[in-house]
Each structure stands twice: as C-alpha cells, then as structure tokens.
Coordinates of C-alpha atoms and ligand atoms in Angstrom, one line a residue:
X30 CA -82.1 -234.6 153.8
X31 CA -80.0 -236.5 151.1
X32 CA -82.4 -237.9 149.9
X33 CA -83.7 -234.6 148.7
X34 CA -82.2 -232.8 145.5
X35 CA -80.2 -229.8 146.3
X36 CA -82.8 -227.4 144.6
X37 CA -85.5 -228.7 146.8
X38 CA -83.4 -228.4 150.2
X39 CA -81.6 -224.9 149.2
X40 CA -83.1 -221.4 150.7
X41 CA -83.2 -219.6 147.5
X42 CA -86.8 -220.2 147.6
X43 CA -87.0 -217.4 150.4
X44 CA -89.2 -219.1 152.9
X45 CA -87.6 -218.1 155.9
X46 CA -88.1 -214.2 154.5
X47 CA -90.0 -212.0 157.8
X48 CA -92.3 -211.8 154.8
X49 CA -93.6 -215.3 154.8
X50 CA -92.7 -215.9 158.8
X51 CA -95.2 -213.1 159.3
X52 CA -98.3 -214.9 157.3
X53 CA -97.1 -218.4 159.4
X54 CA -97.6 -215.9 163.0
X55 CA -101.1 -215.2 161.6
X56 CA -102.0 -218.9 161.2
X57 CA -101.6 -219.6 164.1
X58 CA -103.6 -217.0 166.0
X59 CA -105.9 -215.4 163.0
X60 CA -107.7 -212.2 164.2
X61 CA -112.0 -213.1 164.0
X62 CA -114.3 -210.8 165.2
X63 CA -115.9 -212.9 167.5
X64 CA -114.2 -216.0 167.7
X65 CA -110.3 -214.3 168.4
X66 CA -111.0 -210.8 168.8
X67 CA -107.2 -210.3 170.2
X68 CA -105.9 -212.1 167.5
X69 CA -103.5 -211.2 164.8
X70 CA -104.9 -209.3 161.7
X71 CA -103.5 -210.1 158.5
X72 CA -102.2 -207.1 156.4
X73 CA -99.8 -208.9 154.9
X74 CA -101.5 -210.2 152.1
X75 CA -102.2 -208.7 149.1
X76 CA -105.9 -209.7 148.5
X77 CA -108.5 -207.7 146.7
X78 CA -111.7 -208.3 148.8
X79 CA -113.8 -205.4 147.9
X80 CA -115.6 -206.2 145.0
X81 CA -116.2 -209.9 145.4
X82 CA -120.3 -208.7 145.8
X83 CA -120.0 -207.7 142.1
X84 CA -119.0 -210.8 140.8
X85 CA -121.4 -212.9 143.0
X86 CA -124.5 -210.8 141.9
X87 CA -123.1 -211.5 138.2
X88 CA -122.8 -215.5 138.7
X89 CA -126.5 -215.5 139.9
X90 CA -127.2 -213.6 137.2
X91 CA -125.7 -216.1 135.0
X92 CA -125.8 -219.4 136.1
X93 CA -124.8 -221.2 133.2
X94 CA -121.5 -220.2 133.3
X95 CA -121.0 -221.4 136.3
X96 CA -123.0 -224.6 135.8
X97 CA -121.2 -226.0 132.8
X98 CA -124.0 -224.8 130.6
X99 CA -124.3 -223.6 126.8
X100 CA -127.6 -222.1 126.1
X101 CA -128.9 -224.2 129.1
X102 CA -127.3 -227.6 127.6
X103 CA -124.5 -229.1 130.1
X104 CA -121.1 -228.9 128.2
X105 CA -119.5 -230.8 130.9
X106 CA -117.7 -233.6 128.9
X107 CA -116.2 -231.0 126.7
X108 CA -114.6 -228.9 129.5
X109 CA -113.6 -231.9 130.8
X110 CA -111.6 -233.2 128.0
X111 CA -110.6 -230.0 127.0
X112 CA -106.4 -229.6 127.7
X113 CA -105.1 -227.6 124.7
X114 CA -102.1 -225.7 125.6
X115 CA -103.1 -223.1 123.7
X116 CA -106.4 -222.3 125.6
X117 CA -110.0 -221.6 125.1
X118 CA -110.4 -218.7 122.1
X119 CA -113.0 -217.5 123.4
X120 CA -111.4 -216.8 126.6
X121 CA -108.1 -215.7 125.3
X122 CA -110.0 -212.8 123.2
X123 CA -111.9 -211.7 126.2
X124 CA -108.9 -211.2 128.3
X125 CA -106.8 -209.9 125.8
X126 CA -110.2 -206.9 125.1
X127 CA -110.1 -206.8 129.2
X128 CA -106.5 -205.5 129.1
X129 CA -107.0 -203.3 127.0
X130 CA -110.1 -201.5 128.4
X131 CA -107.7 -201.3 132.0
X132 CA -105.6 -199.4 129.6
X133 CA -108.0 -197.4 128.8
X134 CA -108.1 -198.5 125.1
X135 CA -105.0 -197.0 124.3
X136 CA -103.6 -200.1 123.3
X137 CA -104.9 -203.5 121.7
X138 CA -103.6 -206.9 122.5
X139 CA -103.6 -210.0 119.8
X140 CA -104.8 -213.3 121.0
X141 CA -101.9 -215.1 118.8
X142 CA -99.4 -213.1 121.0
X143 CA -100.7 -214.1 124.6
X144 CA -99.7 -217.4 126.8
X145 CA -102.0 -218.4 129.5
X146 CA -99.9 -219.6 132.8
X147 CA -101.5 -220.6 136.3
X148 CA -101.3 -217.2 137.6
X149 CA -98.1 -214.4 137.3
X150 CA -96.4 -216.6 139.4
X151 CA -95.6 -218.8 136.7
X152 CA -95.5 -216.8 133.8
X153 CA -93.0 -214.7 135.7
X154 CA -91.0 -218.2 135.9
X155 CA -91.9 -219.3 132.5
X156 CA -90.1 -216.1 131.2
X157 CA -87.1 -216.5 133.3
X158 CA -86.6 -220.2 131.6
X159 CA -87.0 -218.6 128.2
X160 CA -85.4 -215.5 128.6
X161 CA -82.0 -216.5 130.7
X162 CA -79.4 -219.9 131.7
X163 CA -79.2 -220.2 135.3
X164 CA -76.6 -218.1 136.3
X165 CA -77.5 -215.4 134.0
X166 CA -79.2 -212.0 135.7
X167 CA -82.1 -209.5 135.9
X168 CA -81.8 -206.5 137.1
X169 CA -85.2 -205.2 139.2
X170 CA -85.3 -202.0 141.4
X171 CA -85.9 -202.2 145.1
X172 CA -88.0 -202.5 147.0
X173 CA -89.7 -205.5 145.2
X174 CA -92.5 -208.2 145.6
X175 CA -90.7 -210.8 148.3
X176 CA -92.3 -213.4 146.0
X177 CA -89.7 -212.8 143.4
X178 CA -86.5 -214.8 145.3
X179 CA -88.7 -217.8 144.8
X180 CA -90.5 -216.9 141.1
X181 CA -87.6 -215.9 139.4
X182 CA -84.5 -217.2 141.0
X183 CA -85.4 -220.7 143.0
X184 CA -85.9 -223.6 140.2
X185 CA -84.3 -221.4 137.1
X186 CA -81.0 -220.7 138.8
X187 CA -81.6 -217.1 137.6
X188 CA -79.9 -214.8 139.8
X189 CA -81.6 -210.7 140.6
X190 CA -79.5 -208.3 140.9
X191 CA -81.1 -205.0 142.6
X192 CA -81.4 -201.7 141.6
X193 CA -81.5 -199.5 144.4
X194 CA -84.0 -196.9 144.9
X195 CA -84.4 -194.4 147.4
X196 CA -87.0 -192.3 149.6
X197 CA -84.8 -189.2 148.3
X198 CA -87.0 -188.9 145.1
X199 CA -90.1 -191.5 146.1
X200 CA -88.2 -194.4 145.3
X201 CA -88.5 -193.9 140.9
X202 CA -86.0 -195.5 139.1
X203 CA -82.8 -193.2 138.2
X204 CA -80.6 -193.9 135.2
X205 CA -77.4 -193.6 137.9
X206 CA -79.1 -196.4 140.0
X207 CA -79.4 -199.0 137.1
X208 CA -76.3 -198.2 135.6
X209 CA -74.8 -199.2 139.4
X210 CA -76.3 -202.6 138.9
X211 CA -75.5 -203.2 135.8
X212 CA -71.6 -202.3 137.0
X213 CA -72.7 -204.6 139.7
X214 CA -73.9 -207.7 138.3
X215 CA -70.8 -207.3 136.0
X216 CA -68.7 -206.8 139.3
X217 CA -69.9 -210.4 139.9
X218 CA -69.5 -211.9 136.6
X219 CA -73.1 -212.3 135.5
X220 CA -74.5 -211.8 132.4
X221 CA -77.4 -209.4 132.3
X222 CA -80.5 -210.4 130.4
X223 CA -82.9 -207.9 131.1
X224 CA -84.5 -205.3 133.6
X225 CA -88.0 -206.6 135.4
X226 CA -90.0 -204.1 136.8
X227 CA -93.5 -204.1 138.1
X228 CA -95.9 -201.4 137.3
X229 CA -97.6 -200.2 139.0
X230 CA -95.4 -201.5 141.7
X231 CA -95.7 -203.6 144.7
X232 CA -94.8 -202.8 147.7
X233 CA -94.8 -199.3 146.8
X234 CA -98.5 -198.7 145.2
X235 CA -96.8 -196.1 142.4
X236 CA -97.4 -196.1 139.0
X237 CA -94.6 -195.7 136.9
X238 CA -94.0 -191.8 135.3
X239 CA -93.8 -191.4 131.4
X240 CA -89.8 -190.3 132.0
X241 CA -89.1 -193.7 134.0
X242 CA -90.9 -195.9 131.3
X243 CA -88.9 -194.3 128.5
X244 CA -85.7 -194.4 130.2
X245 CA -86.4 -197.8 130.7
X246 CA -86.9 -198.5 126.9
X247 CA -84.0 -196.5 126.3
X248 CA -81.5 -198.9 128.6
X249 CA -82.8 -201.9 127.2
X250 CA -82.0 -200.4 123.8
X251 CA -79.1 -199.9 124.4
X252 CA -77.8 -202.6 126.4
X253 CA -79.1 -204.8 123.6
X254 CA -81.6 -206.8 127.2
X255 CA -85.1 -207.3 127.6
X256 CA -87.7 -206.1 130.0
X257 CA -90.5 -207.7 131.9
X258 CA -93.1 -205.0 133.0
X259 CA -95.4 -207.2 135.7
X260 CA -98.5 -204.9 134.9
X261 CA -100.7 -207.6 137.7
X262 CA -101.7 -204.4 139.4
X263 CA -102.4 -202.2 136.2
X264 CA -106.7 -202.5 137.4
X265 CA -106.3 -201.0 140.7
X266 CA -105.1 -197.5 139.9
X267 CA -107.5 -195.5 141.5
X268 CA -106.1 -192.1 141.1
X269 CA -103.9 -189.7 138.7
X270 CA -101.5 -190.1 137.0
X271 CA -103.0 -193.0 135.4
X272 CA -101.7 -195.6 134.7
X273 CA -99.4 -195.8 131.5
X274 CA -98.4 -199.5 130.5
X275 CA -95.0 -200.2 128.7
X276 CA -96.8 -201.0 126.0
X277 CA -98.4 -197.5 125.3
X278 CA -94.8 -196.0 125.5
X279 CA -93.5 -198.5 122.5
X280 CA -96.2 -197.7 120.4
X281 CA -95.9 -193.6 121.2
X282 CA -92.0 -194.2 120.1
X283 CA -93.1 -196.6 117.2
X284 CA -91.0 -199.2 118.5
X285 CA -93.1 -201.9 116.3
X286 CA -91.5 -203.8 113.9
X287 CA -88.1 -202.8 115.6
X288 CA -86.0 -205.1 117.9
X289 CA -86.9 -203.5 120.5
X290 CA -90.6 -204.7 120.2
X291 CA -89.5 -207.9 120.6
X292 CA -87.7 -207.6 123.9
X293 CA -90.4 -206.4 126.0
X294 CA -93.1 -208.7 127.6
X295 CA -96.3 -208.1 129.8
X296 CA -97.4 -210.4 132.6
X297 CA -100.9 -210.2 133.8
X298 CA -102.9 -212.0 136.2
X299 CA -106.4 -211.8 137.6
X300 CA -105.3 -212.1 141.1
X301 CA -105.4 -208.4 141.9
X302 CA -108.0 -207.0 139.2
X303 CA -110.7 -209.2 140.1
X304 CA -109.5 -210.5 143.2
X305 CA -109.4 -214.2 141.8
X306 CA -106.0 -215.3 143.6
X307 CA -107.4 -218.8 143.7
X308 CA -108.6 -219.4 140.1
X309 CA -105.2 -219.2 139.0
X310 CA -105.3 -217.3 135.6
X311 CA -102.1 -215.6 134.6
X312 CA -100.4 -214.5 131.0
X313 CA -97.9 -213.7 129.2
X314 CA -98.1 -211.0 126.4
X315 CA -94.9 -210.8 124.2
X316 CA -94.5 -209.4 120.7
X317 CA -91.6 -212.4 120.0
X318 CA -92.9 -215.0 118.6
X319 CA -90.2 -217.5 119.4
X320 CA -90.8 -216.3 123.2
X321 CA -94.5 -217.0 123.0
X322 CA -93.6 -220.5 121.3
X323 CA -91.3 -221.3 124.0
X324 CA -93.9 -220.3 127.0
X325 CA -96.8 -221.8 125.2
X326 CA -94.7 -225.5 125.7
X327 CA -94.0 -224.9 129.3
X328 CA -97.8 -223.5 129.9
X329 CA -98.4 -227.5 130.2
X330 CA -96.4 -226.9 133.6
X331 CA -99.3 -224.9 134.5
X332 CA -102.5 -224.4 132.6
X333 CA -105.6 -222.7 133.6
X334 CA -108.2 -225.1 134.2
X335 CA -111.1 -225.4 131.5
X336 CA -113.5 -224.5 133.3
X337 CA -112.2 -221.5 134.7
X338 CA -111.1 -220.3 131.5
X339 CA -114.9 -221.0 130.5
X340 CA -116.6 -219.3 133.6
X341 CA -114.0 -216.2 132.8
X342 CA -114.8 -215.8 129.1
X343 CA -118.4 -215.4 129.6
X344 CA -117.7 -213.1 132.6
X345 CA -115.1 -210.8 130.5
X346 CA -117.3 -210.6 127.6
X347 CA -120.0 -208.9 129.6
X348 CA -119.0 -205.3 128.4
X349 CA -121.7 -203.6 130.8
X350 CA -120.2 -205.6 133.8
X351 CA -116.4 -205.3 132.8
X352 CA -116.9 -201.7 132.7
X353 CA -119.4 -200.8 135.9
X354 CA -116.4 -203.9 138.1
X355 CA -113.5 -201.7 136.7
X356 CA -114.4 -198.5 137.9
X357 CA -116.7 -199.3 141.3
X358 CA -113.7 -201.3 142.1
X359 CA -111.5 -198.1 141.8
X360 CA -113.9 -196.4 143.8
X361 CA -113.5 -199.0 146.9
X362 CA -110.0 -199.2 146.6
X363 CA -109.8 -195.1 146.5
X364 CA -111.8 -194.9 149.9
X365 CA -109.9 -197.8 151.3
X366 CA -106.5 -196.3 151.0
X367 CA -108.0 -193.1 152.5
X368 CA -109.2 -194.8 155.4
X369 CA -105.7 -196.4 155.8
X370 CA -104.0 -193.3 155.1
X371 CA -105.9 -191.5 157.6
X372 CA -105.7 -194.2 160.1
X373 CA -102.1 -193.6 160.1
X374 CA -101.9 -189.8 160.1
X375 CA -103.9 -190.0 163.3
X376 CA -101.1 -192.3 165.0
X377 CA -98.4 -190.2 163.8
X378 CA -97.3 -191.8 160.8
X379 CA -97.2 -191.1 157.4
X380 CA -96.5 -193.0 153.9
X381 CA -95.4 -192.6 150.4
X382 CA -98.0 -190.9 148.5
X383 CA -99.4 -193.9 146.3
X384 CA -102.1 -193.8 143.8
X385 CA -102.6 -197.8 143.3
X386 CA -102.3 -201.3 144.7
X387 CA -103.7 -202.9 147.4
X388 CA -101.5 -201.8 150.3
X389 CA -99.2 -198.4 151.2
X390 CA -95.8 -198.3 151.8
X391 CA -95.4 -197.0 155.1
X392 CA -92.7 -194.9 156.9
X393 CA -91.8 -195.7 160.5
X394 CA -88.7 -194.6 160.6
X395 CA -88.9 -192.5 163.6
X396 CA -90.0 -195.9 165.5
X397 CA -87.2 -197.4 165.1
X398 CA -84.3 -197.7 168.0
X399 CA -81.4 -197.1 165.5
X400 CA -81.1 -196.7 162.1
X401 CA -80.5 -200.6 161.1
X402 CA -82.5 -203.5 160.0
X403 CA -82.4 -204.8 163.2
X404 CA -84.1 -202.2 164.9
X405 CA -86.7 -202.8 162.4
X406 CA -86.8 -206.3 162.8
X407 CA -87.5 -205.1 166.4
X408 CA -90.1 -202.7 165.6
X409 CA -91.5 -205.5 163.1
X410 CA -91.8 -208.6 165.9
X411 CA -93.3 -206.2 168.5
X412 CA -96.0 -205.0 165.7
X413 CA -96.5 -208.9 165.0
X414 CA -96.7 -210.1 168.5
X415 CA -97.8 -207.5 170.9
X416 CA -99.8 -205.1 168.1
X417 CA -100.9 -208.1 166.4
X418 CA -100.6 -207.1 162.7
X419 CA -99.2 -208.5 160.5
X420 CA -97.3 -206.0 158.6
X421 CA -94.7 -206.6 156.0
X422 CA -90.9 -205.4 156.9
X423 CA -89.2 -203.5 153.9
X424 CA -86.2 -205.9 154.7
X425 CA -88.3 -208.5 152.7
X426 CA -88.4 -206.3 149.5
X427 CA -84.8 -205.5 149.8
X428 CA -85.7 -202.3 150.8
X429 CA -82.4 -200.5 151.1
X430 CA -82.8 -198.1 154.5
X431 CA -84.5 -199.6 157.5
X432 CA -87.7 -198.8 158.6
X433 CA -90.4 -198.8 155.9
X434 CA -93.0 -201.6 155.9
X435 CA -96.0 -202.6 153.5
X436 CA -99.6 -202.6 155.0
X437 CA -102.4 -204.1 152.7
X438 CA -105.9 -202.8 153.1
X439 CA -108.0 -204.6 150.9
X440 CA -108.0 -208.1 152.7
X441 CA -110.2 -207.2 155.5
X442 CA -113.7 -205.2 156.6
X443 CA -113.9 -201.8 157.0
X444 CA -114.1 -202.6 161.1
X445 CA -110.9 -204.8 161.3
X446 CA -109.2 -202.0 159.5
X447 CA -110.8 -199.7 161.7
X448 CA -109.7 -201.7 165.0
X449 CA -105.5 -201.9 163.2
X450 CA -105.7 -198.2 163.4
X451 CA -106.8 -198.3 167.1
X452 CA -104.2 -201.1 167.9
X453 CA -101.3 -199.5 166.1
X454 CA -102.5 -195.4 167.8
X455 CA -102.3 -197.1 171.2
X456 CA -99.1 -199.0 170.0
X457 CA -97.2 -195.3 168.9
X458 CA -98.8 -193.9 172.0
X459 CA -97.2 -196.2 174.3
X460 CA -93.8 -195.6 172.8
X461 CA -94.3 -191.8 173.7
X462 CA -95.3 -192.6 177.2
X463 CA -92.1 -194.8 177.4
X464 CA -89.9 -192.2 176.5
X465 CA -91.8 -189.6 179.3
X466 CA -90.8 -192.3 181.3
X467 CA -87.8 -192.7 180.6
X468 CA -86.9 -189.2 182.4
X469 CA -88.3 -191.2 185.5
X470 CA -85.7 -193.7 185.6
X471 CA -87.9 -196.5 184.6
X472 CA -86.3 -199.8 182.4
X473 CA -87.7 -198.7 178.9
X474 CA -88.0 -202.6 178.2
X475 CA -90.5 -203.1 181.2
X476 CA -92.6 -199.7 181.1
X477 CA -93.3 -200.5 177.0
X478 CA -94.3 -204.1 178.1
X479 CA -96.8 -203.0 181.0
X480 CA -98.3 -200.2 178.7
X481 CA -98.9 -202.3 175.6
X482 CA -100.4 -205.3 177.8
X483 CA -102.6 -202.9 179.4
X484 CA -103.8 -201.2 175.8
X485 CA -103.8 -204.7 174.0
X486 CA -106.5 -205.9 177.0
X487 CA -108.4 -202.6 177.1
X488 CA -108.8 -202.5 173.2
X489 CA -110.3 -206.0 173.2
X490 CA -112.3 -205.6 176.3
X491 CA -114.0 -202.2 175.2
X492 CA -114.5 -204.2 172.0
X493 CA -116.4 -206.6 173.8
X494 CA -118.1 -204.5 175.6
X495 CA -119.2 -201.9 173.7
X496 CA -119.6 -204.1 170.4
X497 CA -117.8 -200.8 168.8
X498 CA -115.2 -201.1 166.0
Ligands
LIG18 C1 -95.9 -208.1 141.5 C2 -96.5 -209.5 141.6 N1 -96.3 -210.4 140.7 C3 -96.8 -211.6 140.8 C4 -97.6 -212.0 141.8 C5 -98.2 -213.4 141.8 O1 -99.5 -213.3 141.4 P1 -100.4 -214.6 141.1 O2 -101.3 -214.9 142.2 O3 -101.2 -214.2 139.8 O4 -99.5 -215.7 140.8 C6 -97.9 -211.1 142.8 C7 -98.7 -211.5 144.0 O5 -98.8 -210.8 145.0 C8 -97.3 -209.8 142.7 O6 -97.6 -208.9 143.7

C-alpha cells in the first residue's frame, strides 16, 4: 500500500458506491437466455442498444469507412500517423452540424470552439482542471450520475457540493435549494466555481424546463461562476417538452458577446446518442477561448482515436442517415420506456414521469421497511440477489429521501425486459403475501425467503418449459 500515491489508494474515486458493487454482482452471475436463465439482469447500465441495426446496415453500406478507404484507396498510413490534438476537420464539422440537428437547428456550433476528449468522462475532468484548484467547488443538484465522485472530484481534488432536490416538485431545481448550497459550501470554506448540471438529467430522465435553465443563467450571473450543462443525453428525448439546451436560452437572452457567454460550457458524447460507449468520442463546447486552449492541451490525455474520428465523420455527414437514426431511435426509446413503465404499473409501482434517457427513476418507497437508507439498502440487496436485477439505489446519486432507484431499459431485449417485469411482479407479490402472513404469526424473514425461492424457481422453470418470455 505505500508504495502507492495517496490519490491512487484514497476512496474519492467511489468504487465501493452500491452503484458500482451492483455491476461487480452481475459479473459474476450475468443473466443469458439460455446459458444462465436465473441469472442476474443488468439494468444498471446506461447503454443505448436499440439502434445498433441502423448503424450496421449503414457500415455495409459503406465499407470504406470502415476499411480505411478514400474513394476505394487505403488511407491507412495517414490515420495511422495522424495525432493532432486538434482533430480531424472533417470530423469536428460533422459533429459540431450533428449537435445542432439534436437541437433541432435552433442553435449552430463552431468547430474553432469544440475540444474532442475520450468520451464525457474526460471532458467532464478536463473542465474541472481548467475551471477550479483542488479544493475549490461545484455545486450539482441531486440526485446525480454516480460517475461524477470519480469524474469530477478523484484526480482534480475538486470537491461537489449538492443541491438538493426533492419529489415535492419532481425533483427541478429551486432557487431556495441552490442558494442552501451555496450557504453550504461556504459553511465549509470552499470556494464555488460553478453550477454542473446535466440535461436532460440522469438518473432522473427529465429535461430541464425554460424557468430552471434561466434561473440557472441568472445565478451564475450573479454569483460571477460558471456552468457545465452535460447535454450527453440531449438525443434521446423522446417526448414533449423537448429538449431546450443551455445554449438556446443564451442566445434567446442575447447573452453573446457578454461574460456570461463565456462561463457556460457543453459536454457531449456519443455514448448515449448513438450508443457508441466503446468508441470513446466526447467534447467540450465553450464560447472561452482560453478554456478551449487550455482543454485542447490536456485532450493529449485522451484523444479520440484517428480512425474513429474518420469512421464518424463519414457516418455524421450522411444527412439522410443522421436524420432517419435521430428520430427511429426516439421512436424505440419511446416504446421502450412504455414497456418499462407499464411493467411497473402492473407490479404496483410507479415512477417519475420522464420524457428522456435511457432508464426511469423509480419510486419504491412503499417497499421499504422504514423510511432510511438502510432499509433501501435492504430492499436494494434483496432486488440484487434474490430478484436478480440489478437496479441502481438512489443512495448512489445522493438521492436525498430513501427509496427511489434507477432502472435502465435500453441495455437489453424486449424478452429480458419482459421476464424483469415478471421477476420484480412476483417479487412485490411476495411482500403482500408476507404481510397476510404476518397476521398468522409466521417470522416475516422466513415466509419472504420461502415465497421468493419458490417464485425465483417457478419463473425460470416455466421459462424453460414453456420457451415463453
Ligand atoms: C451524465 C453523464 N455524463 C457523463 C457520462 C460518461 O459518458 P462517456 O461514456 O461519454 O464517458 C455518463 C455515462 O453514463 C453520464 O450519464
């Protein structure tokens, strides 16, 4: 262990979150159809799956891209000497015009004012180190991605400080609850930098209103910060209201050429959009040059390979395709959450009424033993290891009141999401015979054990057997 630095040992990272234990459970027992039909099924992971037919049909259609080809003549040796921090042109302009058509068109984006990073992951990082000294603070509203302990705090010394929203209005952002943590953060002597919000937000699956945008702008005005809108999920809003980037609110106030231009940045990814997690293409959008300067010096941390960026550029110039992926995808996602949202209703549970994302933001409250986070810790382990899903606790987003959780459903088939439903119906069904009998005297710890064993065998065994899912 001494050998080690201090920032490599130290737990700011996260690691041990119920959000990261949960994906370790799943390794080691992964749901398959038919190789490990009792196994655990991931919903824990944000993962776009449903439109990966779209883009395969395209790479057949165009195999140069793929191939290291121009006009059918192998470019290999230039992709392969290719490192320029500053990135491909050609790729930069295409996903600068790919932002803007999610937005609708609203707004345009210039390619002297974006910074490629390996994914939001490290532009989120990248603008920590440019934007604050360790020790310094941003101030982000609960609940929020569990990835952000590690992204923004772990190797910056960055510290979050949260602003705490509630079920009372649907969990928006209130000018009382960021004025708390900025009293807060003072409280604890830090400096505040800015305000980092993600829109539309994960866990939640919310777009951001018009009046939560604008009092946003208005803080950061006044407070003389900066604001990071994480817009990764702005290509998944699937119904109204749409979806309204930061951006679109400066320009409606004609915030350009004022300070306050300067202080607000985008990061964007294609993780979620086209469901490209792995290819590891992320940006940075920021009207300050200096910023940009800075980020495009630490993009050598993490550069998007060359011929990724080269693949991408030819697929995001392909109007006909951006636009047919853009809205089929919307489509899938819309019937997807409907499934889920039915699913739920049918076992008694309901969830915040979303209109985006890749998961929903669950409410089972009236599951829990007690109103604490360890009765939801003990609602979450018996969904992990006797349900078997893998369902993220709202604990891990900093979720203030106990007993909301994040399900993804666009990691999986239509059949495995059918079969969770099944799983978690029989799961709230035992709880209700528990309680009946309870009346009978019976240890509530033993009857819930023998009812879930038997439902957890007969699901997989009628499974079998029947070959329905
Ligand atoms: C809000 C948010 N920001 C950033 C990331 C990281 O994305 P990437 O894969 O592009 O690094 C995620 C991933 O889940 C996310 O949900």
């Amino acid at each position: 262990m001494g050998l080690l630095s201090g920032k490599a040992t130290c737990n700011t990272h996260g690691q041990d979150s119920s959000y990261f234990l949960g994906w370790q459970e799943y390794e080691k027992n992964p749901y398959d159809e038919v190789q490990n039909p009792t196994g655990i099924i991931q919903m824990g992971l944000a993962e776009n799956q449903l439109s990966f037919d779209l883009l395969e049909s395209w790479l057949a259609r165009n195999p140069d891209a793929a191939g290291f080809k121009r006009d059918g003549q192998s470019i290999f040796r230039e992709l392969a000497l290719f490192q320029d921090y500053h990135g491909l042109p050609a790729f930069k302009k295409a996903l600068v015009e790919f932002m803007s058509e999610i937005r609708g068109n609203k707004v345009t984006f210039d390619t002297s004012k974006i910074v490629l990073t390996a994914g939001a992951t490290s532009a989120n990082e990248t603008l920590m180190f440019c934007l604050a000294e360790p020790g310094e603070a941003f101030l982000l509203p609960t609940p929020y991605y569990p990835g952000f302990d590690r992204d923004l705090k772990w190797r910056t010394g960055v510290e979050i400080v949260p602003i705490q929203c509630t079920s009372l209005n649907g969990f928006q952002i209130t000018e009382t609850a960021i004025e708390e943590a900025y009293q807060l953060a003072q409280k604890r002597h830090l400096k505040v930098k800015g305000v980092l919000v993600t829109n539309p937000s994960n866990p939640l699956g919310t777009t951001m209103s018009r009046n939560e945008l604008n009092l946003l702008v208005n803080i950061i005005t006044e407070k003389n910060i900066h604001l990071i809108s994480d817009e990764i999920y702005s290509g998944t809003v699937f119904s109204s209201p749409g979806f309204v980037s930061i951006m679109e609110i400066l320009k409606d106030r004609n915030c350009e050429n004022t300070q306050v231009w300067n202080r607000v940045h985008i990061v964007y990814s294609l993780s979620k959009d086209l469901g490209l997690p792995g290819f590891r293409v992320g940006a940075i959008y920021s009207n300050d040059d200096m910023v940009v300067a800075a980020a495009t010096k630490m993009s050598s941390f993490g550069l998007v390979s060359s011929q990724t960026q080269y693949l991408l550029s030819a697929l995001l110039s392909d109007k006909k395709f951006t636009q047919n992926y853009i809205s089929e995808n919307k489509k899938r996602l819309k019937q997807r959450h409907r499934k889920l949202v039915s699913g739920l209703e049918k076992a008694g549970i309901s969830c915040l009424k979303s209109n985006a994302g890749l998961f929903c933001w669950v409410d089972m409250r009236h599951l829990l033993r007690s109103n604490t986070f360890e009765a939801e810790m003990e609602l979450w382990k018996k969904i992990v290891y006797d349900v078997k899903l893998n369902i993220s606790p709202g604990s891990s987003c900093h979720c203030t009141e106990p007993g909301w959780f994040r399900v993804c459903f666009a990691n999986m088939s239509e059949d495995t999401l059918k079969l969770s439903m099944q799983r978690l119906k029989a799961f709230v069904d035992s709880i209700t015979t528990t309680l009946h009998n309870q009346s009978n005297h019976q240890s509530i710890k033993n009857s819930r054990r023998r009812s879930l064993t038997k439902w957890v065998f007969r699901l997989s065994f009628d499974d079998r057997v029947t070959g329905e899912r």
